[in-house]
Tab-separated table of C-alpha atoms and ligand atoms in Angstrom:
chain	number	residue	atom	x	y	z
S	536	ASN	CA	-29.892	18.844	-10.678
S	537	GLU	CA	-27.888	15.599	-10.800
S	538	GLU	CA	-27.734	15.310	-14.590
S	539	ALA	CA	-26.456	18.829	-15.040
S	540	LYS	CA	-23.841	18.290	-12.359
S	541	ALA	CA	-22.646	15.065	-13.979
S	542	MET	CA	-22.460	16.749	-17.390
S	543	LYS	CA	-20.350	19.530	-15.952
S	544	GLY	CA	-18.117	17.062	-14.106
S	545	ALA	CA	-17.691	14.939	-17.209
S	546	LEU	CA	-16.511	17.977	-19.124
S	547	GLN	CA	-14.190	19.231	-16.409
S	548	TYR	CA	-12.461	16.129	-15.051
S	549	GLN	CA	-10.303	15.479	-18.099
S	550	GLU	CA	-8.342	18.658	-17.586
S	551	MET	CA	-8.025	18.340	-13.829
S	552	THR	CA	-4.866	16.825	-12.369
S	553	VAL	CA	-4.074	14.011	-9.969
S	554	GLU	CA	-2.887	16.582	-7.449
S	555	GLU	CA	-6.432	17.900	-7.042
S	556	VAL	CA	-8.007	14.602	-6.004
S	557	TYR	CA	-5.397	12.085	-4.825
S	558	THR	CA	-4.903	10.823	-1.282
S	559	PRO	CA	-1.478	11.856	0.053
S	560	LEU	CA	0.698	9.253	1.767
S	561	ASP	CA	0.250	10.733	5.225
S	562	LYS	CA	-3.486	10.025	4.881
S	563	THR	CA	-2.997	6.590	3.322
S	564	PHE	CA	-3.378	3.560	5.525
S	565	MET	CA	-0.444	1.240	4.842
S	566	VAL	CA	1.194	-1.777	6.411
S	567	ASN	CA	4.827	-2.773	6.776
S	568	VAL	CA	5.896	-5.839	4.796
S	569	ASP	CA	7.716	-7.047	7.942
S	570	ASP	CA	4.548	-7.062	10.060
S	571	ARG	CA	2.554	-10.205	10.748
S	572	LEU	CA	-1.133	-10.856	10.209
S	573	ASN	CA	-1.991	-11.399	13.860
S	574	PHE	CA	-5.223	-10.424	15.614
S	575	GLU	CA	-4.070	-6.887	16.181
S	576	THR	CA	-2.957	-6.159	12.621
S	577	MET	CA	-5.993	-7.847	11.099
S	578	SER	CA	-8.507	-6.004	13.232
S	579	THR	CA	-6.794	-2.684	12.528
S	580	ILE	CA	-7.012	-3.453	8.812
S	581	PHE	CA	-10.692	-4.464	8.964
S	582	LYS	CA	-11.610	-1.399	10.994
S	583	THR	CA	-10.234	0.954	8.343
S	584	GLY	CA	-12.792	-0.408	5.885
S	585	TYR	CA	-10.401	-0.089	2.939
S	586	SER	CA	-10.273	-2.864	0.375
S	587	ARG	CA	-6.684	-2.299	-0.804
S	588	ILE	CA	-3.765	-1.579	1.472
S	589	PRO	CA	-0.400	-0.457	0.108
S	590	VAL	CA	2.521	-2.392	1.618
S	591	TYR	CA	5.848	-0.667	2.230
S	592	GLU	CA	9.310	-1.869	3.079
S	593	ASN	CA	11.684	0.123	5.323
S	594	ASP	CA	10.266	3.467	4.268
S	595	VAL	CA	6.680	4.515	3.543
S	596	HIS	CA	7.834	5.948	0.230
S	597	ASN	CA	9.014	2.511	-0.817
S	598	ILE	CA	5.766	0.741	-1.668
S	599	VAL	CA	6.446	-2.821	-2.742
S	600	GLY	CA	2.976	-4.214	-3.204
S	601	LEU	CA	-0.664	-4.313	-2.263
S	602	LEU	CA	-2.697	-6.277	0.226
S	603	PHE	CA	-6.211	-7.125	-0.962
S	604	VAL	CA	-8.351	-7.222	2.140
S	605	LYS	CA	-10.818	-9.664	0.618
S	606	ASP	CA	-8.001	-12.243	0.488
S	607	LEU	CA	-7.670	-12.121	4.269
S	608	ILE	CA	-10.646	-14.429	4.699
S	609	PHE	CA	-8.195	-17.280	4.083
S	610	ILE	CA	-5.913	-16.151	6.872
S	611	ASN	CA	-6.013	-17.436	10.413
S	612	PRO	CA	-4.574	-14.828	12.807
S	613	ILE	CA	-3.289	-17.662	15.034
S	614	ASP	CA	-0.736	-18.439	12.312
S	615	GLU	CA	0.638	-14.901	12.441
S	616	THR	CA	1.369	-15.096	8.722
S	617	PRO	CA	4.088	-12.652	7.682
S	618	ILE	CA	2.635	-10.019	5.377
S	619	ARG	CA	5.671	-10.627	3.198
S	620	ASN	CA	4.371	-14.126	2.343
S	621	PHE	CA	1.011	-12.821	1.426
S	622	VAL	CA	1.340	-9.511	-0.249
S	623	ASP	CA	0.741	-9.143	-3.941
S	624	ILE	CA	4.192	-7.881	-4.876
S	625	PHE	CA	4.097	-5.550	-7.843
S	626	GLY	CA	5.373	-7.671	-10.661
S	627	ARG	CA	5.647	-5.986	-13.994
S	628	GLY	CA	3.822	-3.045	-12.742
S	629	ALA	CA	1.659	-1.177	-10.437
S	630	ASN	CA	-0.138	1.621	-12.155
S	631	VAL	CA	2.045	4.625	-11.526
S	632	VAL	CA	0.922	8.129	-12.390
S	633	TRP	CA	2.430	11.564	-11.940
S	634	LEU	CA	1.139	14.271	-9.655
S	635	ASP	CA	0.522	16.544	-12.646
S	636	ASP	CA	-1.096	13.926	-14.901
S	637	LYS	CA	-4.536	14.782	-16.228
S	638	LEU	CA	-7.431	12.742	-14.849
S	639	GLY	CA	-8.593	11.842	-18.349
S	640	LYS	CA	-5.362	9.955	-18.934
S	641	VAL	CA	-5.370	8.382	-15.478
S	642	LEU	CA	-8.915	7.094	-15.882
S	643	ALA	CA	-7.923	5.399	-19.144
S	644	GLU	CA	-4.921	3.793	-17.419
S	645	LEU	CA	-6.927	2.598	-14.441
S	646	LYS	CA	-9.467	1.021	-16.780
S	647	LYS	CA	-6.700	-0.876	-18.568
S	648	GLY	CA	-5.031	-2.129	-15.389
S	649	HIS	CA	-6.432	-4.914	-13.254
S	650	CYS	CA	-6.372	-2.872	-10.061
S	651	HIS	CA	-8.373	0.307	-9.651
S	652	MET	CA	-5.627	1.994	-7.652
S	653	ALA	CA	-2.487	3.759	-8.826
S	654	LEU	CA	0.565	5.041	-6.999
S	655	VAL	CA	1.210	8.750	-7.410
S	656	ARG	CA	4.781	9.719	-8.074
S	657	ASP	CA	6.482	13.062	-7.879
S	658	VAL	CA	9.933	14.401	-8.662
S	659	ASP	CA	12.047	15.640	-5.797
S	660	GLU	CA	14.447	18.185	-7.281
S	661	GLY	CA	16.255	18.629	-3.965
S	662	ASP	CA	18.458	21.718	-3.915
S	663	GLY	CA	19.527	21.094	-7.488
S	664	SER	CA	23.007	19.823	-6.629
S	665	LYS	CA	22.095	16.154	-7.129
S	666	ASP	CA	20.071	14.227	-9.682
S	667	PRO	CA	16.354	14.511	-9.003
S	668	THR	CA	14.832	11.525	-7.212
S	669	TYR	CA	11.383	10.054	-7.686
S	670	THR	CA	9.226	9.446	-4.708
S	671	VAL	CA	5.761	8.052	-4.134
S	672	THR	CA	3.606	10.776	-2.610
S	673	GLY	CA	0.203	9.135	-2.485
S	674	ILE	CA	-2.469	6.983	-4.091
S	675	ILE	CA	-5.377	7.593	-6.406
S	676	THR	CA	-8.298	5.290	-7.051
S	677	LEU	CA	-11.037	5.064	-9.637
S	678	GLU	CA	-13.416	6.357	-7.007
S	679	ASP	CA	-11.481	9.627	-6.641
S	680	ILE	CA	-12.066	10.316	-10.340
S	681	ILE	CA	-15.677	9.191	-10.399
S	682	GLU	CA	-16.421	11.572	-7.560
S	683	VAL	CA	-15.215	14.443	-9.711
S	684	ILE	CA	-17.311	13.325	-12.650
S	685	LEU	CA	-20.451	12.981	-10.569
S	686	GLY	CA	-19.673	16.250	-8.832
S	687	ASP	CA	-20.426	14.662	-5.523
S	688	GLN	CA	-19.164	12.452	-2.756
S	689	ILE	CA	-20.599	9.108	-3.758
S	690	VAL	CA	-21.830	6.625	-1.237
S	691	ASP	CA	-19.406	3.708	-1.006
S	692	GLU	CA	-20.500	0.277	-2.183
K	2118	LIG	P1	-12.246	1.297	-0.889
K	2118	LIG	O1	-12.771	0.334	-1.910
K	2118	LIG	O2	-11.149	0.715	-0.069
K	2118	LIG	O3	-13.304	1.983	-0.080
K	2118	LIG	P2	-12.029	3.266	-2.944
K	2118	LIG	O4	-11.212	2.900	-4.119
K	2118	LIG	O5	-13.518	3.145	-3.041
K	2118	LIG	O6	-11.492	2.446	-1.682
K	2118	LIG	O7	-11.619	4.741	-2.510
K	2118	LIG	C1	-12.330	5.490	-1.542
K	2118	LIG	C2	-11.442	6.616	-1.050
K	2118	LIG	O8	-10.517	6.098	-0.103
K	2118	LIG	C3	-10.617	7.283	-2.134
K	2118	LIG	O9	-10.492	8.659	-1.839
K	2118	LIG	C4	-9.258	6.599	-2.021
K	2118	LIG	O10	-8.207	7.440	-2.452
K	2118	LIG	C5	-9.189	6.336	-0.526
K	2118	LIG	N1	-8.418	5.128	-0.178
K	2118	LIG	C6	-8.442	3.918	-0.756
K	2118	LIG	N2	-7.597	3.057	-0.137
K	2118	LIG	C7	-7.024	3.753	0.869
K	2118	LIG	C8	-6.051	3.435	1.894
K	2118	LIG	N3	-5.485	2.224	2.004
K	2118	LIG	N4	-5.712	4.431	2.762
K	2118	LIG	C9	-6.268	5.671	2.671
K	2118	LIG	N5	-7.163	6.028	1.732
K	2118	LIG	C10	-7.554	5.085	0.847
C-alpha cells in the first residue's frame, strides 16, 4: 500500500545518489542567453510546461543562470527582449551538487536554497595528462527526490 511504499522510500532515498535520479543535460530543455524572447521562443518555452529553464552561454555545459517561466507574464514578445536582460544570473550561487552525492544531503541543500533546482556537476578526468575539468552534466529538482521517497511518479501540480 501507499504508506508502506513511502516508508520504504523514506528509508532508501538517503543512500541513493544523484546519478540515479537526475535529468541529464541532453534531456534538459535549455535556452541560449543570446536568444530573444520573441513569439517563437516564448511558445516553445510554454509548450515544454517546465517552470525553470537553465540558460547557457556558448556551450550547453556553461550554464549561467535560470529563467523562471512565471516571470514571462511581464514580457511582450513584440519587444523581442534579449534573454540576457531577463535571466536570473547566478549570483553567489546556484545549488551545485555532485553526481555521486547522496540524496539525503541534496534534499537538505535544496531546502536551504531558494530554488528547488540544482545543477549536477561531474569531474572529467580526460586521459589523465591534464588537470581534471568540472562540467555540468544535468539538473536535479526537489521533485526528483520526492518521487523516490513516495516510491512513485507523482502527479505534477
Ligand atoms: P516543473 O515544475 O518545471 O514541472 P519539477 O521540478 O516539478 O519541474 O520537475 C519535474 C521533472 O522535470 C523532474 O524530473 C525534473 O528533473 C525535470 N525538469 C525540470 N525542469 C526541466 C527542464 N528545464 N528540462 C528538462 N527537465 C526538467
